[in-house]
Short mmCIF file of C-alpha atoms and ligand atoms in Angstrom, two decimals:
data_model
loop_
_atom_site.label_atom_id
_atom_site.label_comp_id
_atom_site.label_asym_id
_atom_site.label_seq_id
_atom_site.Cartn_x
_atom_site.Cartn_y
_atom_site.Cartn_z
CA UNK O 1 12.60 34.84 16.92
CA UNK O 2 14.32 34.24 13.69
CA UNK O 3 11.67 31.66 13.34
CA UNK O 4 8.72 34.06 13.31
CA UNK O 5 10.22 36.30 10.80
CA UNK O 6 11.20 32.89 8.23
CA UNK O 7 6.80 31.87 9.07
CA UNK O 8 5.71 35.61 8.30
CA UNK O 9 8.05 35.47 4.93
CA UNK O 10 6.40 32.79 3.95
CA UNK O 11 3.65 33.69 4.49
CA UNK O 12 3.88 36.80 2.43
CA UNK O 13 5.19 34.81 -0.60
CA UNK O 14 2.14 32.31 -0.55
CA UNK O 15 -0.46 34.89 0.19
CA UNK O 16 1.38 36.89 -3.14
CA UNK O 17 1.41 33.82 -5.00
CA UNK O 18 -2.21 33.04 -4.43
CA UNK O 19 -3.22 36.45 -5.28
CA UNK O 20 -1.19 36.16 -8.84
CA UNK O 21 -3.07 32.49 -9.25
CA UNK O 22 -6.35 34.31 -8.59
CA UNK O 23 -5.71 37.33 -11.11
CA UNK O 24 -4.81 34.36 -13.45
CA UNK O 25 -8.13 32.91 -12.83
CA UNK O 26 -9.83 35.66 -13.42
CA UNK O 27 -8.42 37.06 -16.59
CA UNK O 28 -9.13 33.37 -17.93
CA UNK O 29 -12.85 33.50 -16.69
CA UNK O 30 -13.08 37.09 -18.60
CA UNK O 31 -12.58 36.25 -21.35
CA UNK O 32 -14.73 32.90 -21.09
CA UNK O 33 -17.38 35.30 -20.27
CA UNK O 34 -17.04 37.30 -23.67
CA UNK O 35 -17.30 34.31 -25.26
CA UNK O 36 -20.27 33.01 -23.59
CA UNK O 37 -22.22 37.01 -24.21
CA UNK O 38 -21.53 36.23 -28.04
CA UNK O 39 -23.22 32.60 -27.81
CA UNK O 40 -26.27 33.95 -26.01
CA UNK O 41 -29.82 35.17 -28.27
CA UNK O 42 -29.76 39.07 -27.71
CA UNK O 43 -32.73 39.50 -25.74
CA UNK O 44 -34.67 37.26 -23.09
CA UNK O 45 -33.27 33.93 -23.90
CA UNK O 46 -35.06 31.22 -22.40
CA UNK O 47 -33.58 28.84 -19.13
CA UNK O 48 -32.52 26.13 -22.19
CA UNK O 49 -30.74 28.51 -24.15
CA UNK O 50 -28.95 30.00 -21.33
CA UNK O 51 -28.19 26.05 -20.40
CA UNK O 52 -27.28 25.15 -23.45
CA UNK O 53 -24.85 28.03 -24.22
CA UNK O 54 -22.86 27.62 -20.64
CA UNK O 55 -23.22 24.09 -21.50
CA UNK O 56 -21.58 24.23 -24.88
CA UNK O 57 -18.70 26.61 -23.35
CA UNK O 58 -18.06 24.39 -19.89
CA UNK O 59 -15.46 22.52 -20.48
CA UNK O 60 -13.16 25.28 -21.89
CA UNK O 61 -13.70 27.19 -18.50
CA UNK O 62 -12.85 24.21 -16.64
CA UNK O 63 -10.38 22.85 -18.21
CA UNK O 64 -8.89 26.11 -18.84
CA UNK O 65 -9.04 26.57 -14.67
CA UNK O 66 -7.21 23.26 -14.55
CA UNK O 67 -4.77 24.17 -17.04
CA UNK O 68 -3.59 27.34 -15.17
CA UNK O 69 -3.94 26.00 -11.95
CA UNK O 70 -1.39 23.33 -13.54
CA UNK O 71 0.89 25.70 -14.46
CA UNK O 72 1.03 28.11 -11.87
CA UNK O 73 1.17 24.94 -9.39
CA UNK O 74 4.32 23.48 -11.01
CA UNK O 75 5.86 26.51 -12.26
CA UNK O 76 9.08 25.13 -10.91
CA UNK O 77 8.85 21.82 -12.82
CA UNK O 78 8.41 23.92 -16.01
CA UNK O 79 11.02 26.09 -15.99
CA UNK O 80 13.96 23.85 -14.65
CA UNK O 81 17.00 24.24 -17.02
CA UNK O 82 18.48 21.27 -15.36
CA UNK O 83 17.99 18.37 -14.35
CA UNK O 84 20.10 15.15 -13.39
CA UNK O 85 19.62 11.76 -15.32
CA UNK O 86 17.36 9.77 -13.17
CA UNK O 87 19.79 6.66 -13.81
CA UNK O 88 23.14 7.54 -14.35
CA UNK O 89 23.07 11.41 -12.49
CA UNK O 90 24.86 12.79 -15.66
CA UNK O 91 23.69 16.86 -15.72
CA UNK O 92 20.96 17.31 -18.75
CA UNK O 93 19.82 20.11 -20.33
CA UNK O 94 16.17 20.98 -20.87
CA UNK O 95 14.79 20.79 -24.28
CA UNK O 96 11.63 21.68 -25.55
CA UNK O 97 9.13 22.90 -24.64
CA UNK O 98 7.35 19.75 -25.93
CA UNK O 99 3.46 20.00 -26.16
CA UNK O 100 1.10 17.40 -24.92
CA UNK O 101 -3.03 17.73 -24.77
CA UNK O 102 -4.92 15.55 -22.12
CA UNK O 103 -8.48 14.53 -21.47
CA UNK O 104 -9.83 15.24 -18.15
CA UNK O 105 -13.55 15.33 -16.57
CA UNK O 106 -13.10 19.13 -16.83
CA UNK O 107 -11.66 19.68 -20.51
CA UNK O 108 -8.92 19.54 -21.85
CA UNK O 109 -5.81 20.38 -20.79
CA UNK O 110 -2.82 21.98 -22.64
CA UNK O 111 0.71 21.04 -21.42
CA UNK O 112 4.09 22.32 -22.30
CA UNK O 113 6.84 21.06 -20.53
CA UNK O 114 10.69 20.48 -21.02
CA UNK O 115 12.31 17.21 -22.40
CA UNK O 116 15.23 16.21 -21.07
CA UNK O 117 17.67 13.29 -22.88
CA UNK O 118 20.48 11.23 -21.61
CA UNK O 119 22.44 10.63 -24.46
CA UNK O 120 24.46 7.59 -22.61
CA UNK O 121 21.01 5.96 -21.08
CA UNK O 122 19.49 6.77 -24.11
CA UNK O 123 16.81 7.63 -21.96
CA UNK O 124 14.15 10.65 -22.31
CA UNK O 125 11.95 11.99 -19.34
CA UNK O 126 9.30 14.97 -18.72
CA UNK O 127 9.33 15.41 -15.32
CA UNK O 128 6.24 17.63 -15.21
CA UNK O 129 4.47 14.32 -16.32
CA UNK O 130 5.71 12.66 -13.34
CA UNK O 131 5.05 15.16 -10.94
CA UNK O 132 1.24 15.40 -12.35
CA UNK O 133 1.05 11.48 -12.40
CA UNK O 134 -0.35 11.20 -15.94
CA UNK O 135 -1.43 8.10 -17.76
CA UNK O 136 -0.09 7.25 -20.20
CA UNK O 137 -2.31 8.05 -23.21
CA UNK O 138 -4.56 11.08 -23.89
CA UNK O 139 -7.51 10.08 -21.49
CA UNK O 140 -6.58 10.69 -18.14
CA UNK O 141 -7.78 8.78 -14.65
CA UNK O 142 -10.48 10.62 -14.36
CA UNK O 143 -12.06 9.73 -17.54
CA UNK O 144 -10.46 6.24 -17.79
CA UNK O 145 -12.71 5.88 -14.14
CA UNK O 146 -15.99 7.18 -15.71
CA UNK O 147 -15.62 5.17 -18.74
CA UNK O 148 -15.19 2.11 -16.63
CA UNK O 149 -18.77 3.09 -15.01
CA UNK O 150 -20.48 3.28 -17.98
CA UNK O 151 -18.89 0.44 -19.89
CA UNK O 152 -19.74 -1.91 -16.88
CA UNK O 153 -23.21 -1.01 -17.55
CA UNK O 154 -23.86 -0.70 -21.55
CA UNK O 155 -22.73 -2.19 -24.30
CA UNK O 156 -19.18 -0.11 -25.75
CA UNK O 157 -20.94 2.00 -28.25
CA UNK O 158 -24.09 2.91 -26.49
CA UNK O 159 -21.56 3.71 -23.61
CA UNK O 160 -19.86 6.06 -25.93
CA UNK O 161 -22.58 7.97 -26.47
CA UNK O 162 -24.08 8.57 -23.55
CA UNK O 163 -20.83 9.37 -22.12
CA UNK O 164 -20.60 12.10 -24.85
CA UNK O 165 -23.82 13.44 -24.25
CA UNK O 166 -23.77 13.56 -20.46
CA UNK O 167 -20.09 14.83 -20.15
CA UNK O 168 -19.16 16.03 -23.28
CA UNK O 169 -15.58 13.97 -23.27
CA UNK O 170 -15.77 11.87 -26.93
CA UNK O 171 -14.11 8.62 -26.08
CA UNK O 172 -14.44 6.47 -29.17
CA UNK O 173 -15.99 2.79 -28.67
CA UNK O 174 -12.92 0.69 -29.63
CA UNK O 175 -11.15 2.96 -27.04
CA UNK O 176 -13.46 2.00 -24.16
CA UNK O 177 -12.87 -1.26 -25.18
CA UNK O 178 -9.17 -1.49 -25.59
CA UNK O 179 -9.38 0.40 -21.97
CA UNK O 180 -11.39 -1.75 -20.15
CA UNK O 181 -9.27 -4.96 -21.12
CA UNK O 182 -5.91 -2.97 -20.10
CA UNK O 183 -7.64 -1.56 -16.49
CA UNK O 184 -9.11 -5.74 -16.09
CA UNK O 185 -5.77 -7.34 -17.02
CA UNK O 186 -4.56 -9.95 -14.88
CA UNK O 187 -7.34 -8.85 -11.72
CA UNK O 188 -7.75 -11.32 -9.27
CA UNK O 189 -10.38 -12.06 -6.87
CA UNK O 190 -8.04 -10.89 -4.09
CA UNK O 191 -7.82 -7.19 -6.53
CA UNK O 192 -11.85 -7.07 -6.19
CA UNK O 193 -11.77 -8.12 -2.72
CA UNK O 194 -12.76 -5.23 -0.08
CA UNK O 195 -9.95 -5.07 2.53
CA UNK O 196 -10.13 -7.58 5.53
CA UNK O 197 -10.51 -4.03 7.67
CA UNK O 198 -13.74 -3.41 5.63
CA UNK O 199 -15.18 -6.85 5.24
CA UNK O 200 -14.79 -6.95 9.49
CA UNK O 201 -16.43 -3.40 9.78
CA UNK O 202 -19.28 -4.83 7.68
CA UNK O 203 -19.68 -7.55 10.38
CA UNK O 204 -19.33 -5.64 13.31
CA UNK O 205 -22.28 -3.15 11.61
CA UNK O 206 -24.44 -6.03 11.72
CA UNK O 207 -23.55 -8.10 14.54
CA UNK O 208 -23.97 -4.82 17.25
CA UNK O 209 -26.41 -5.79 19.77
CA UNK O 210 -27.08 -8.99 18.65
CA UNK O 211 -26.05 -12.19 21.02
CA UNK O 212 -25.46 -14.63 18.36
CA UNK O 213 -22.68 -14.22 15.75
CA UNK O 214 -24.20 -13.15 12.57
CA UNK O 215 -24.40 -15.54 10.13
CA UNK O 216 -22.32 -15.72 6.46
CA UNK O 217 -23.04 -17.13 4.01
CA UNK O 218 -20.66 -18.62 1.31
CA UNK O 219 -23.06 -19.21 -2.41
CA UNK O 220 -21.47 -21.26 -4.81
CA UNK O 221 -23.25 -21.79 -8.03
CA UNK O 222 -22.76 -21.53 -12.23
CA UNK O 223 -24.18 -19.49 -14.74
CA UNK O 224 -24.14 -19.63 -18.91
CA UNK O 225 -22.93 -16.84 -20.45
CA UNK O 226 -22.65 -16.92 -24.71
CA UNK O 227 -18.83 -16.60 -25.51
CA UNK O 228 -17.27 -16.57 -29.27
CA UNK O 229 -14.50 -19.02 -29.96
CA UNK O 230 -10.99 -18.00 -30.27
CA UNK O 231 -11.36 -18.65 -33.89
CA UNK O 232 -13.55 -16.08 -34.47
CA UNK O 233 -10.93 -13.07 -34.10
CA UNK O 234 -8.75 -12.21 -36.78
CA UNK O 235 -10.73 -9.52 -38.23
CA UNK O 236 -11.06 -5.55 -37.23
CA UNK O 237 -13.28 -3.91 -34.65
CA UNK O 238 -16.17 -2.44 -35.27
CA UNK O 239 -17.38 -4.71 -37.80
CA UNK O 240 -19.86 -7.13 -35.53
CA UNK O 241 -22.41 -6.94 -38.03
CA UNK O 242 -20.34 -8.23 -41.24
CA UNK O 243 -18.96 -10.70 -39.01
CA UNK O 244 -22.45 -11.92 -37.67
CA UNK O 245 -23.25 -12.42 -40.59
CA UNK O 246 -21.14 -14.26 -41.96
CA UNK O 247 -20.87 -16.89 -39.20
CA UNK O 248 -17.79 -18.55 -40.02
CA UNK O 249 -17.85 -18.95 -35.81
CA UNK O 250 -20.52 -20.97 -33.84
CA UNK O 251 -21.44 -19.00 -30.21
CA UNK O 252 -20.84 -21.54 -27.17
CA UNK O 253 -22.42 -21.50 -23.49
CA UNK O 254 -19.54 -21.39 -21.43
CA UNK O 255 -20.38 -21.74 -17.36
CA UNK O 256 -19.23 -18.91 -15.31
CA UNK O 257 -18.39 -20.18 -11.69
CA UNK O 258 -19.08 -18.01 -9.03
CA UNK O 259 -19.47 -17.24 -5.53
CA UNK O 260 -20.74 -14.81 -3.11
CA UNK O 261 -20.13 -13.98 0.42
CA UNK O 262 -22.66 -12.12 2.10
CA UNK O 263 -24.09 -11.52 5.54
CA UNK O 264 -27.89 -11.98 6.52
CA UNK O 265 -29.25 -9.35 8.62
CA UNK O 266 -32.77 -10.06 9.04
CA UNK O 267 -34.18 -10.43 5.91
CA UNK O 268 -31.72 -7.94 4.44
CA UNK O 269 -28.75 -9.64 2.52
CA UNK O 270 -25.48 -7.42 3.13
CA UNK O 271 -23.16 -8.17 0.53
CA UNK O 272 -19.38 -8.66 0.95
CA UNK O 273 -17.50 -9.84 -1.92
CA UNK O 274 -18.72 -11.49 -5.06
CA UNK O 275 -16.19 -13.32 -8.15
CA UNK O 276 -17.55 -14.63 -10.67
CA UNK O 277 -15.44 -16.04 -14.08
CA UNK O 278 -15.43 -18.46 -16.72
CA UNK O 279 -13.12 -20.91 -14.91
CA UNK O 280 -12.93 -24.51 -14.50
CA UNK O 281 -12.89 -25.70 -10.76
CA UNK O 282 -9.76 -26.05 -10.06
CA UNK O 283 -9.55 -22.26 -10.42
CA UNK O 284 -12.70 -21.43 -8.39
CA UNK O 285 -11.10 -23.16 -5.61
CA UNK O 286 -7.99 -21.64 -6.10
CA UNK O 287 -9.82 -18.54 -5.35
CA UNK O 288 -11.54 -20.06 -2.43
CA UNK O 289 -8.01 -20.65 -1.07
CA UNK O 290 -6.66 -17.15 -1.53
CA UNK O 291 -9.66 -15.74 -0.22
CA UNK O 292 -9.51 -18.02 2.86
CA UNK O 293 -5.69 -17.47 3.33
CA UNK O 294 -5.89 -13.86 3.11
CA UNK O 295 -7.92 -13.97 6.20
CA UNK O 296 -10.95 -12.21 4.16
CA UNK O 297 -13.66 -14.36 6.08
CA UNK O 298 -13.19 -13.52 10.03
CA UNK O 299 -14.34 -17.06 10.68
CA UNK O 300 -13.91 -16.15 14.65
CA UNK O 301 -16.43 -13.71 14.46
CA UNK O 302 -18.82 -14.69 12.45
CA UNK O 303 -21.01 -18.45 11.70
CA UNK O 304 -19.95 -19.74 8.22
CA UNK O 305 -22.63 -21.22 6.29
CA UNK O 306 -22.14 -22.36 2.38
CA UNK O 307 -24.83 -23.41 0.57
CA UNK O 308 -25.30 -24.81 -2.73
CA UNK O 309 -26.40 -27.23 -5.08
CA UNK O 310 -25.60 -31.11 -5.48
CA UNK O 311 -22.20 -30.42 -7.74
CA UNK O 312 -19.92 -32.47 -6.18
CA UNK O 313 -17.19 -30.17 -7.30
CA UNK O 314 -18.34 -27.32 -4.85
CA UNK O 315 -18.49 -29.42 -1.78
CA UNK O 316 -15.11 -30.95 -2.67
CA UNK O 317 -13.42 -27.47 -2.33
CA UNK O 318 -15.69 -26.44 0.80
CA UNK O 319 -15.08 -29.43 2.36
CA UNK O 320 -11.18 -29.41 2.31
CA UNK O 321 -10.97 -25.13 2.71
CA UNK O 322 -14.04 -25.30 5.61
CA UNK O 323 -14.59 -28.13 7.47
CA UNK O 324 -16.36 -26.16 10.36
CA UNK O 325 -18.93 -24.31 8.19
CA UNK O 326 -22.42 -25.91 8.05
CA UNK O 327 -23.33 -26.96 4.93
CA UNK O 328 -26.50 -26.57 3.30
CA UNK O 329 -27.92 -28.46 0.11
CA UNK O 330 -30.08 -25.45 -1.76
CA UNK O 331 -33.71 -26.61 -0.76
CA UNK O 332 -35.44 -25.84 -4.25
CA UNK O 333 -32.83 -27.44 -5.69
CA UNK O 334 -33.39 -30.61 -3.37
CA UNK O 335 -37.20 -30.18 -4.19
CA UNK O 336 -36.52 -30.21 -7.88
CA UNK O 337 -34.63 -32.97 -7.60
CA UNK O 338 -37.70 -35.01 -6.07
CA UNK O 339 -40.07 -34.24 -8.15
CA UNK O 340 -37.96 -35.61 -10.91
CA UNK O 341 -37.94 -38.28 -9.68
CA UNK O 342 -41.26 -38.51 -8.37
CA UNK O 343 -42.52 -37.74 -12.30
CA UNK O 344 -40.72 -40.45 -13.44
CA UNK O 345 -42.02 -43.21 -11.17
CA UNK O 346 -45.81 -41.73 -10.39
CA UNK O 347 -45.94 -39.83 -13.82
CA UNK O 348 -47.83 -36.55 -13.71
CA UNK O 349 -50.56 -37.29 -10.82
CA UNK O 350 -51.61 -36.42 -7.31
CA UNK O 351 -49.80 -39.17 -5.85
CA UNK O 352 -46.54 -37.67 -7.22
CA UNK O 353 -47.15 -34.04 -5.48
CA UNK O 354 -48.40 -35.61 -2.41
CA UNK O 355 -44.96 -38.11 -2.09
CA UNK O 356 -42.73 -34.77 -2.45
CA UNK O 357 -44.73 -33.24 0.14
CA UNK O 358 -44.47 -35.71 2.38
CA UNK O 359 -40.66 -36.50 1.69
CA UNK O 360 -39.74 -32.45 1.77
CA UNK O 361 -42.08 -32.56 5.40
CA UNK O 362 -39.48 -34.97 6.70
CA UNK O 363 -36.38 -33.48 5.30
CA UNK O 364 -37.90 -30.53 7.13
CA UNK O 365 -37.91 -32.34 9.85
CA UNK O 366 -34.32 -33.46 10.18
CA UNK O 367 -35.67 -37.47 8.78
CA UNK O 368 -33.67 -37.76 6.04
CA UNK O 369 -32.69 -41.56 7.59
CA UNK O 370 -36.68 -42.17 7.08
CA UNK O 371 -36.31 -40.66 3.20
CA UNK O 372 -33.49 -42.90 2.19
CA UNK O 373 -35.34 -45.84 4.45
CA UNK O 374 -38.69 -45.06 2.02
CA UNK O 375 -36.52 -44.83 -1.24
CA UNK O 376 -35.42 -48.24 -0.46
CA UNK O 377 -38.32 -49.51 0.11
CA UNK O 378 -40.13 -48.49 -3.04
CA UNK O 379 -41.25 -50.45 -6.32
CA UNK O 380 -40.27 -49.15 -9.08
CA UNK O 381 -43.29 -49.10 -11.74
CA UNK O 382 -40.52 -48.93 -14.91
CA UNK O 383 -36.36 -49.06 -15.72
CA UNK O 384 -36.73 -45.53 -15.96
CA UNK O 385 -38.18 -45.79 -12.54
CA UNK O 386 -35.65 -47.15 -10.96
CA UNK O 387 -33.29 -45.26 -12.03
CA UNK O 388 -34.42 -42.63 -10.55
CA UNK O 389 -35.24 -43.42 -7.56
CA UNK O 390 -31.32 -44.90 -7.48
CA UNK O 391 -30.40 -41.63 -8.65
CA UNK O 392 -32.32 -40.12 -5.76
CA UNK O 393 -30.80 -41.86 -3.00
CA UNK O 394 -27.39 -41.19 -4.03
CA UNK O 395 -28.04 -37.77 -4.03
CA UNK O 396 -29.51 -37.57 -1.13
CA UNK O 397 -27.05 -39.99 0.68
CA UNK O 398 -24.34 -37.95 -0.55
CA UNK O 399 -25.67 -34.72 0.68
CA UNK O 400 -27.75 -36.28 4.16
CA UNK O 401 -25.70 -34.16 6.62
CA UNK O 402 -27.04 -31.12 4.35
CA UNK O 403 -30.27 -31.30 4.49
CA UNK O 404 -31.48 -30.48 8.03
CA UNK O 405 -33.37 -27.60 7.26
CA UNK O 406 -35.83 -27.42 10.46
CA UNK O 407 -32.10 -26.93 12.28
CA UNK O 408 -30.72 -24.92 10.23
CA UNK O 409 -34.06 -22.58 10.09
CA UNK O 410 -34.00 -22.06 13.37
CA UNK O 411 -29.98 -21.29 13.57
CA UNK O 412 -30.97 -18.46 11.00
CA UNK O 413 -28.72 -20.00 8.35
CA UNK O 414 -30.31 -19.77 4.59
CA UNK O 415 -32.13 -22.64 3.23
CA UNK O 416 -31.66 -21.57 -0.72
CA UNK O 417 -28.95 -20.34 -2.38
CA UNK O 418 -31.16 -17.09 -3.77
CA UNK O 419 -28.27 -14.70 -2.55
CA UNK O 420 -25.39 -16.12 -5.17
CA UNK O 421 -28.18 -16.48 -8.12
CA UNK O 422 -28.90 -12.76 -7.69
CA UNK O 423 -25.20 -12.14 -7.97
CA UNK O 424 -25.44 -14.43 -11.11
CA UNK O 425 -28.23 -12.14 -12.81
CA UNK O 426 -26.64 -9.05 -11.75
CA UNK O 427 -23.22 -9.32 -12.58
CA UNK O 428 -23.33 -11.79 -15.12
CA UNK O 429 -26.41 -11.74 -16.80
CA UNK O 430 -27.17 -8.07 -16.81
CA UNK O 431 -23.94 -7.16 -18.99
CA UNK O 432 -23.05 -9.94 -20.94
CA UNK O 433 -26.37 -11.52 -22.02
CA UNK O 434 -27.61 -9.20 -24.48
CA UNK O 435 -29.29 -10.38 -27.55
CA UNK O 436 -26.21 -11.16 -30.13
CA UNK O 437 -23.31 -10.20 -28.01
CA UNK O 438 -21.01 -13.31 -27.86
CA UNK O 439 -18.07 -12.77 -25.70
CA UNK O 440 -14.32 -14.08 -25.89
CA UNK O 441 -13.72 -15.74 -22.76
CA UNK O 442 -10.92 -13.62 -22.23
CA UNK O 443 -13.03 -10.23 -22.60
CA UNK O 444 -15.70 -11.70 -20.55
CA UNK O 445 -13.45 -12.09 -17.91
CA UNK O 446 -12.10 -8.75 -18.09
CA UNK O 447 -15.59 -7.31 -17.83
CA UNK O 448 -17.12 -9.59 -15.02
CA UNK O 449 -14.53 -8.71 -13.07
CA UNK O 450 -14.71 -5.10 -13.18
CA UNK O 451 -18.22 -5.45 -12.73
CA UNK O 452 -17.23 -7.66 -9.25
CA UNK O 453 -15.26 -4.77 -8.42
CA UNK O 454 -17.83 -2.40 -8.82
CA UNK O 455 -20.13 -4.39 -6.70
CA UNK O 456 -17.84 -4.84 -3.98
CA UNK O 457 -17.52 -1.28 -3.80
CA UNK O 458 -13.65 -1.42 -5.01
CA UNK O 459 -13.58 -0.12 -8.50
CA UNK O 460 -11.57 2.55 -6.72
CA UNK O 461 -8.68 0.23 -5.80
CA UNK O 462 -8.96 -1.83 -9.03
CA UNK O 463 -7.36 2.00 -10.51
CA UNK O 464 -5.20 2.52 -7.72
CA UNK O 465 -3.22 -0.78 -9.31
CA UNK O 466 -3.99 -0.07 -12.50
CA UNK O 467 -2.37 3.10 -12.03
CA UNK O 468 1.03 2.06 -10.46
CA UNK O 469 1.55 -0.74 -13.35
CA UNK O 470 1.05 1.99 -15.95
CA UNK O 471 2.22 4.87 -14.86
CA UNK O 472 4.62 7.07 -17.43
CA UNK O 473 4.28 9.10 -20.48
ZN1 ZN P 1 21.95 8.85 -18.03
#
């Protein structure tokens, strides 16, 4: 019974503190209104001027709803006298109030909240701060989330702007910048990676009602990207155009290895996970390995396929992380390949389109023994000649257990590796090959791989680590 009567007490007290948050509310929205009637024309304004007048006013309604929700929310926080040192327990005494102005999505937002200082820790805290989770910095989450959207897409200062037009929240260039490098720092491809729960739920989507295990492929492949030497840094931002010119720096292709798992569903590709960076090999099978041994690819449930080029560095790595998986040698790369060589020992004819025919018929048809029988057997017409059709075998040779694509047609495996070239344009390409933008490697790397995230849907949970490493005032 005593119960009842502590619930209804409570209840009073919230329902009177909601009522005090709401006359709050409204005396704030009051006056935003007289300000708004003094922005208006006098008479019949037109739709745009109306727009533009709320729009010109918005964010000091909504940040000024934040900022009193803030304070009414926390009211405690802000008017503790006391407060124990949060290392050594000693009582300390409030100082302040200290000031602090934030950037939100909705405005900004004023805060003043007490100080307090251990003089033995020689330690300082704001426990409002804390209890608010703020970032360090004046741009807050919110804004640190939406400039990661834009920058991902546009170069920094065309991201700027359009951020400032569309939201109204001025975030200079060199801030995006020095943002996106502290939100990319150190990622992984196991930070980008969805979760194994959502990689399986993406299977399961696609394998319902289906008898065979849906297949997944693994695309391994390189792009270029232009990077900028180390030697090239040394003088401020904002000055790309004094620096271009001056070239003291020459631009370099650097390859960007990637991969791409993704799930065929008819002729739909579902994407999974895609990491792409300026690495040597070593390192893209180091991420191979961590992807693998955080149980990311549900080999049980699904049929592994990787397919790729000739580079005998990919199949080294697949080989030794996925010995079950069938294997496929990219079939327009294979028919490149032989018409190379076909050039070279037929020169530009008939007879040189009619031998790749025939030779990519029987690859089709699971005689590759016959194609490496035929290469053998041929007479070279010149050095060069011979050379390739040397060349030829070896590759083939090398990759003969790949190249059974009537099989693997029929399985429903992929003959081409079109799914990890797409993730090459779009994540690479897209961002970081515009006309004179030449990357650090170190930059690029920061930016492909919040563009990975973004693609593999978890930009979210790139912040949500970002966040614990940096929280604090
Ligand atoms: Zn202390």
């Amino acid at each position: 019974m005593g119960c009842a009567e502590v619930i209804s007490f409570d209840e009073v007290r919230a329902r009177k503190h909601r009522t005090t948050l709401r006359q709050q509310l409204h005396e704030r929205f009051d006056r935003w209104l007289d300000q708004l009637e003094s922005e208006l024309p006098e008479d019949e304004p037109t739709l745009s001027q109306v727009s533009e007048a709320i729009w010109t006013l918005r964010q000091q309604l909504t940040g000024g709803v934040a900022e009193t929700i803030v304070q009414h929310t926390h009211q405690e926080v802000q008017s503790r006298p006391h407060m124990p040192c949060p290392t050594c327990a000693r009582l300390l005494t409030a100082r302040g109030p200290v000031s602090r102005r934030v950037e939100t999505m909705v405005g900004a937002v004023e805060l003043a909240r007490p100080y307090f200082y251990c003089q033995v820790c020689r330690e300082g805290t704001y426990p409002l701060d804390a209890a608010l989770r703020l970032s360090a910095g004046r741009i807050q989450l919110d804004v640190q989330q939406a400039v990661a959207d834009v920058v991902t897409e546009l170069p920094y200062d065309t991201a700027a702007t359009m951020l400032d037009h569309l939201s109204g929240i001025a975030v200079s260039s060199e801030r995006m910048h020095t943002l996106t490098h502290q939100v990319a720092e150190g990622l992984t491809v196991l930070d980008v990676a969805p979760s194994r729960e959502a990689i399986a739920q993406r299977v399961a989507a696609v394998a319902a009602g289906r008898f065979r295990r849906p297949v997944l492929v693994l695309g391994i492949d390189g792009a270029y990207v232009p990077t900028r030497p180390e030697s090239a840094r040394g003088r401020r931002p904002g000055q790309a155009r004094q620096r271009a010119r001056r070239a003291r720096w020459r631009g370099e292709w650097h390859e960007v290895k990637g991969l791409r798992l993704y799930l065929l569903d008819g002729d739909r590709i579902v994407h999974v996970l895609s990491w792409h960076q300026v690495q040597n090999e070593a390192q893209l099978g180091e991420a191979l390995k961590q992807i693998k041994e955080a149980g990311l690819i549900p080999e049980g449930s699904v049929r592994l396929c990787i397919v790729s080029d000739g580079a005998e560095w990919i199949w080294k790595h697949v080989q030794a992380l996925f010995p079950h998986a069938w294997q496929v040698l990219d079939y327009y790369h294979c028919a490149e390949y032989l018409h190379k060589m076909a050039k070279a020992h037929y020169g530009v004819s008939l007879q040189a389109q009619e031998w790749v025919e025939a030779t990519l018929t029987r690859l089709y048809m699971g005689k590759v023994g016959a194609v490496l029988a035929g290469l053998q057997r041929m007479r070279p017409t010149s050095e060069e000649a011979a050379k390739a059709i040397a060349n030829c075998w070896a590759y083939l040779h090398e990759h003969r257990g790949r190249t059974h694509y009537r099989k693997l047609r029929r399985g429903g495996y992929p003959l081409g590796s079109g799914g990890i070239e797409s993730s090459n344009k779009l994540i690479c390409h897209v961002r970081l090959k515009r006309s004179g933008a030449w990357w650090y490697e170190g930059n690029s790397n920061h930016m492909l791989a919040l563009r990975c995230a973004k693609y593999n849907g978890t930009l979210d949970q790139v912040f949500t680590r970002y966040q614990q490493k940096h929280q604090g005032a």
